[in-house]
PDB file of C-alpha atoms in Angstrom:
ATOM      1  CA  UNK B   1     100.504  86.071 100.546  1.00 49.00           C
ATOM      2  CA  UNK B   2     103.663  84.778 100.700  1.00 54.00           C
ATOM      3  CA  UNK B   3     106.687  85.299  98.198  1.00 51.00           C
ATOM      4  CA  UNK B   4     108.935  82.624  96.479  1.00 52.00           C
ATOM      5  CA  UNK B   5     111.982  81.626  98.103  1.00 49.00           C
ATOM      6  CA  UNK B   6     115.024  83.746  97.331  1.00 47.00           C
ATOM      7  CA  UNK B   7     118.173  81.665  97.328  1.00 47.00           C
ATOM      8  CA  UNK B   8     121.007  84.615  97.299  1.00 46.00           C
ATOM      9  CA  UNK B   9     122.073  86.082 100.532  1.00 49.00           C
ATOM     10  CA  UNK B  10     122.348  89.885 101.323  1.00 53.00           C
ATOM     11  CA  UNK B  11     120.133  92.914 101.657  1.00 55.00           C
ATOM     12  CA  UNK B  12     116.790  93.137  99.782  1.00 54.00           C
ATOM     13  CA  UNK B  13     118.441  95.165  96.768  1.00 51.00           C
ATOM     14  CA  UNK B  14     121.093  92.551  96.208  1.00 53.00           C
ATOM     15  CA  UNK B  15     118.294  89.881  95.865  1.00 55.00           C
ATOM     16  CA  UNK B  16     116.045  91.614  93.639  1.00 56.00           C
ATOM     17  CA  UNK B  17     118.342  93.695  91.348  1.00 55.00           C
ATOM     18  CA  UNK B  18     121.632  92.730  89.496  1.00 53.00           C
ATOM     19  CA  UNK B  19     124.861  94.059  91.057  1.00 54.00           C
ATOM     20  CA  UNK B  20     124.570  98.141  90.845  1.00 54.00           C
ATOM     21  CA  UNK B  21     127.227 100.463  92.252  1.00 55.00           C
ATOM     22  CA  UNK B  22     124.783 101.467  94.786  1.00 52.00           C
ATOM     23  CA  UNK B  23     126.194 103.529  97.395  1.00 54.00           C
ATOM     24  CA  UNK B  24     125.994 102.159 100.897  1.00 56.00           C
ATOM     25  CA  UNK B  25     123.958 104.645 102.696  1.00 63.00           C
ATOM     26  CA  UNK B  26     121.218 104.451  99.931  1.00 66.00           C
ATOM     27  CA  UNK B  27     121.374 100.273 100.083  1.00 62.00           C
ATOM     28  CA  UNK B  28     121.130 100.239 103.780  1.00 67.00           C
ATOM     29  CA  UNK B  29     117.913 102.897 103.962  1.00 74.00           C
ATOM     30  CA  UNK B  30     116.255 100.774 101.415  1.00 73.00           C
ATOM     31  CA  UNK B  31     116.949  97.655 103.444  1.00 69.00           C
ATOM     32  CA  UNK B  32     115.938  99.490 106.508  1.00 72.00           C
ATOM     33  CA  UNK B  33     112.722 100.727 104.696  1.00 80.00           C
ATOM     34  CA  UNK B  34     112.013  97.055 103.713  1.00 75.00           C
ATOM     35  CA  UNK B  35     112.642  95.568 107.465  1.00 72.00           C
ATOM     36  CA  UNK B  36     110.236  98.420 108.740  1.00 78.00           C
ATOM     37  CA  UNK B  37     107.214  97.516 106.176  1.00 82.00           C
ATOM     38  CA  UNK B  38     107.647  93.934 107.068  1.00 73.00           C
ATOM     39  CA  UNK B  39     107.323  94.686 110.737  1.00 73.00           C
ATOM     40  CA  UNK B  40     104.305  96.939 110.171  1.00 79.00           C
ATOM     41  CA  UNK B  41     102.511  94.143 108.053  1.00 77.00           C
ATOM     42  CA  UNK B  42     103.329  91.381 110.808  1.00 68.00           C
ATOM     43  CA  UNK B  43     101.479  93.882 113.436  1.00 69.00           C
ATOM     44  CA  UNK B  44      98.774  94.788 111.176  1.00 70.00           C
ATOM     45  CA  UNK B  45      97.441  91.004 110.712  1.00 62.00           C
ATOM     46  CA  UNK B  46      99.791  88.338 111.254  1.00 56.00           C
ATOM     47  CA  UNK B  47     102.442  86.829 109.125  1.00 53.00           C
ATOM     48  CA  UNK B  48     104.164  89.221 106.482  1.00 48.00           C
ATOM     49  CA  UNK B  49     104.532  88.694 102.913  1.00 49.00           C
ATOM     50  CA  UNK B  50     108.098  90.437 103.254  1.00 48.00           C
ATOM     51  CA  UNK B  51     109.152  88.547 106.548  1.00 44.00           C
ATOM     52  CA  UNK B  52     108.441  84.982 104.924  1.00 45.00           C
ATOM     53  CA  UNK B  53     111.307  85.207 102.718  1.00 48.00           C
ATOM     54  CA  UNK B  54     112.022  81.403 103.356  1.00 51.00           C
ATOM     55  CA  UNK B  55     108.417  80.319 103.385  1.00 75.00           C
ATOM     56  CA  UNK B  56     105.841  80.325 100.433  1.00 82.00           C
ATOM     57  CA  UNK B  57     102.041  79.086 100.108  1.00 86.00           C
ATOM     58  CA  UNK B  58     101.016  76.087  97.865  1.00 90.00           C
ATOM     59  CA  UNK B  59      98.388  76.725  95.282  1.00 90.00           C
ATOM     60  CA  UNK B  60      95.240  75.375  97.129  1.00 92.00           C
ATOM     61  CA  UNK B  61      91.448  74.903  96.121  1.00 93.00           C
ATOM     62  CA  UNK B  62      89.008  74.627  99.026  1.00 92.00           C
ATOM     63  CA  UNK B  63      85.338  73.676  98.154  1.00 92.00           C
ATOM     64  CA  UNK B  64      82.555  72.408 100.267  1.00 91.00           C
ATOM     65  CA  UNK B  65      80.362  69.598  99.587  1.00 91.00           C
ATOM     66  CA  UNK B  66      77.028  68.681 101.532  1.00 87.00           C
ATOM     67  CA  UNK B  67      78.960  66.991 104.140  1.00 89.00           C
ATOM     68  CA  UNK B  68      82.702  67.773 103.989  1.00 92.00           C
ATOM     69  CA  UNK B  69      85.250  70.651 103.086  1.00 93.00           C
ATOM     70  CA  UNK B  70      87.656  69.518 100.798  1.00 95.00           C
ATOM     71  CA  UNK B  71      91.281  70.953 100.331  1.00 96.00           C
ATOM     72  CA  UNK B  72      93.308  70.098  97.371  1.00 97.00           C
ATOM     73  CA  UNK B  73      96.856  71.653  97.651  1.00 95.00           C
ATOM     74  CA  UNK B  74      99.550  71.534  95.015  1.00 95.00           C
ATOM     75  CA  UNK B  75     102.888  69.885  96.374  1.00 94.00           C
ATOM     76  CA  UNK B  76     104.659  68.439  93.404  1.00 91.00           C
ATOM     77  CA  UNK B  77     108.126  66.831  94.646  1.00 88.00           C
ATOM     78  CA  UNK B  78     107.207  66.913  98.374  1.00 91.00           C
ATOM     79  CA  UNK B  79     107.782  63.689 100.306  1.00 91.00           C
ATOM     80  CA  UNK B  80     104.747  62.390 102.279  1.00 92.00           C
ATOM     81  CA  UNK B  81     106.755  62.420 105.580  1.00 92.00           C
ATOM     82  CA  UNK B  82     107.895  66.102 104.996  1.00 93.00           C
ATOM     83  CA  UNK B  83     104.248  67.455 105.352  1.00 95.00           C
ATOM     84  CA  UNK B  84     102.468  67.991 108.421  1.00 95.00           C
ATOM     85  CA  UNK B  85      98.650  68.350 108.672  1.00 96.00           C
ATOM     86  CA  UNK B  86      96.930  70.077 111.695  1.00 94.00           C
ATOM     87  CA  UNK B  87      93.204  70.748 112.380  1.00 92.00           C
ATOM     88  CA  UNK B  88      92.467  72.930 115.328  1.00 86.00           C
ATOM     89  CA  UNK B  89      90.055  75.736 116.364  1.00 81.00           C
ATOM     90  CA  UNK B  90      88.120  75.514 112.877  1.00 83.00           C
ATOM     91  CA  UNK B  91      91.415  76.058 111.165  1.00 89.00           C
ATOM     92  CA  UNK B  92      93.502  74.003 108.886  1.00 92.00           C
ATOM     93  CA  UNK B  93      97.171  74.432 108.881  1.00 93.00           C
ATOM     94  CA  UNK B  94      99.384  72.700 106.325  1.00 94.00           C
ATOM     95  CA  UNK B  95     103.257  73.095 106.708  1.00 94.00           C
ATOM     96  CA  UNK B  96     106.238  71.254 105.570  1.00 93.00           C
ATOM     97  CA  UNK B  97     109.509  71.536 103.363  1.00 91.00           C
ATOM     98  CA  UNK B  98     110.422  70.959 100.004  1.00 87.00           C
ATOM     99  CA  UNK B  99     113.959  70.076  99.956  1.00 84.00           C
ATOM    100  CA  UNK B 100     116.353  71.384  97.167  1.00 77.00           C
ATOM    101  CA  UNK B 101     117.413  68.405  94.701  1.00 74.00           C
ATOM    102  CA  UNK B 102     121.235  68.124  94.538  1.00 71.00           C
ATOM    103  CA  UNK B 103     121.680  68.770  90.633  1.00 72.00           C
ATOM    104  CA  UNK B 104     125.034  68.260  89.086  1.00 77.00           C
ATOM    105  CA  UNK B 105     126.511  71.433  87.368  1.00 77.00           C
ATOM    106  CA  UNK B 106     125.954  75.140  88.043  1.00 76.00           C
ATOM    107  CA  UNK B 107     122.544  76.398  88.419  1.00 69.00           C
ATOM    108  CA  UNK B 108     121.830  79.159  86.497  1.00 70.00           C
ATOM    109  CA  UNK B 109     118.096  79.747  86.754  1.00 72.00           C
ATOM    110  CA  UNK B 110     115.515  78.397  88.868  1.00 71.00           C
ATOM    111  CA  UNK B 111     111.755  79.062  89.235  1.00 73.00           C
ATOM    112  CA  UNK B 112     110.772  76.005  91.518  1.00 75.00           C
ATOM    113  CA  UNK B 113     109.843  76.852  94.739  1.00 76.00           C
ATOM    114  CA  UNK B 114     111.863  75.107  97.774  1.00 80.00           C
ATOM    115  CA  UNK B 115     111.996  75.580 101.379  1.00 84.00           C
ATOM    116  CA  UNK B 116     109.470  76.065 104.022  1.00 90.00           C
ATOM    117  CA  UNK B 117     105.730  76.346 102.889  1.00 91.00           C
ATOM    118  CA  UNK B 118     102.657  77.187 104.856  1.00 91.00           C
ATOM    119  CA  UNK B 119      98.989  77.101 104.148  1.00 91.00           C
ATOM    120  CA  UNK B 120      96.458  78.126 106.622  1.00 91.00           C
ATOM    121  CA  UNK B 121      92.464  78.010 106.150  1.00 90.00           C
ATOM    122  CA  UNK B 122      89.594  79.142 108.371  1.00 88.00           C
ATOM    123  CA  UNK B 123      86.627  76.622 108.125  1.00 85.00           C
ATOM    124  CA  UNK B 124      83.281  78.371 108.736  1.00 80.00           C
ATOM    125  CA  UNK B 125      81.463  75.710 110.806  1.00 77.00           C
ATOM    126  CA  UNK B 126      82.237  73.016 113.193  1.00 80.00           C
ATOM    127  CA  UNK B 127      83.806  69.837 111.935  1.00 87.00           C
ATOM    128  CA  UNK B 128      84.538  66.293 112.976  1.00 88.00           C
ATOM    129  CA  UNK B 129      88.295  66.493 113.487  1.00 86.00           C
ATOM    130  CA  UNK B 130      88.739  62.851 114.426  1.00 89.00           C
ATOM    131  CA  UNK B 131      87.218  61.793 110.791  1.00 92.00           C
ATOM    132  CA  UNK B 132      89.762  64.366 108.725  1.00 93.00           C
ATOM    133  CA  UNK B 133      91.568  62.412 106.177  1.00 95.00           C
ATOM    134  CA  UNK B 134      94.689  63.434 104.135  1.00 96.00           C
ATOM    135  CA  UNK B 135      95.884  61.686 100.829  1.00 95.00           C
ATOM    136  CA  UNK B 136      98.979  62.687  98.625  1.00 95.00           C
ATOM    137  CA  UNK B 137      98.591  61.528  94.947  1.00 95.00           C
ATOM    138  CA  UNK B 138     100.605  62.829  92.126  1.00 94.00           C
ATOM    139  CA  UNK B 139     101.727  65.894  93.727  1.00 93.00           C
ATOM    140  CA  UNK B 140      98.267  66.883  95.251  1.00 96.00           C
ATOM    141  CA  UNK B 141      97.594  66.793  98.860  1.00 96.00           C
ATOM    142  CA  UNK B 142      93.749  66.340  99.346  1.00 96.00           C
ATOM    143  CA  UNK B 143      92.420  66.708 102.665  1.00 96.00           C
ATOM    144  CA  UNK B 144      88.706  65.741 103.556  1.00 96.00           C
ATOM    145  CA  UNK B 145      87.086  67.656 106.517  1.00 94.00           C
ATOM    146  CA  UNK B 146      83.632  66.186 107.400  1.00 93.00           C
ATOM    147  CA  UNK B 147      81.266  68.743 108.821  1.00 89.00           C
ATOM    148  CA  UNK B 148      79.452  68.244 112.005  1.00 85.00           C
ATOM    149  CA  UNK B 149      76.111  66.882 112.142  1.00 78.00           C
ATOM    150  CA  UNK B 150      74.496  70.303 113.183  1.00 72.00           C
ATOM    151  CA  UNK B 151      76.340  72.023 110.064  1.00 59.00           C
ATOM    152  CA  UNK B 152      74.960  69.531 107.439  1.00 61.00           C
ATOM    153  CA  UNK B 153      72.075  71.086 105.486  1.00 72.00           C
ATOM    154  CA  UNK B 154      68.660  69.076 105.536  1.00 72.00           C
ATOM    155  CA  UNK B 155      65.590  69.751 103.940  1.00 75.00           C
ATOM    156  CA  UNK B 156      62.511  70.799 105.983  1.00 77.00           C
ATOM    157  CA  UNK B 157      59.004  69.885 104.929  1.00 78.00           C
ATOM    158  CA  UNK B 158      56.581  72.428 105.093  1.00 81.00           C
ATOM    159  CA  UNK B 159      53.208  71.179 106.729  1.00 76.00           C
ATOM    160  CA  UNK B 160      49.577  72.942 106.569  1.00 69.00           C
TER     161      UNK B 160
END
C-alpha cells in the first residue's frame, strides 16, 4: 500500500502535524523511528508504504474473462505519454507520473494525488505478452492481457 504524496518538506512530524513546540530530541527520535520502520517494512517484503512518500498506487480493478485478464486503473488527468505499461514474468507493472498543474494563487488545500505512481499485479497463469493492449479513455487505463491457450478453460465431454 502506498501513501498519498506529501508536498511539504521536513521530517515526518512536520509533515503530519501542525507546527508544535516539539523539542528537537523528541522530533528527531520520531523521525528516526519512522525511518527504521520504513527499512523494516522494505526488508520484510518489498516496497515500504512509509518509504514511498513520493509514490502512490492508482485505484484499479482486475477481472478475469474466459480468454483474458482486464485491468482498469483510474488515472484522471494523467497524460498518455506519462504512463508506462510493462509485462514480464507473469507480472503487470504500470508506472508513471501525474504532474501538478500550475494554478494561480496560493494553494490552501489539496487532496489530489500528484507525483510518481506505481501499480503492480501478479498474473496467475501464462499470458500472450505479444497481444497485450492498453487504452486510456476518460481517465481510465484499460489493459487487456490475453491468456495463453493452455490456460483457457474448455469443456470436456464425458463419454461412456
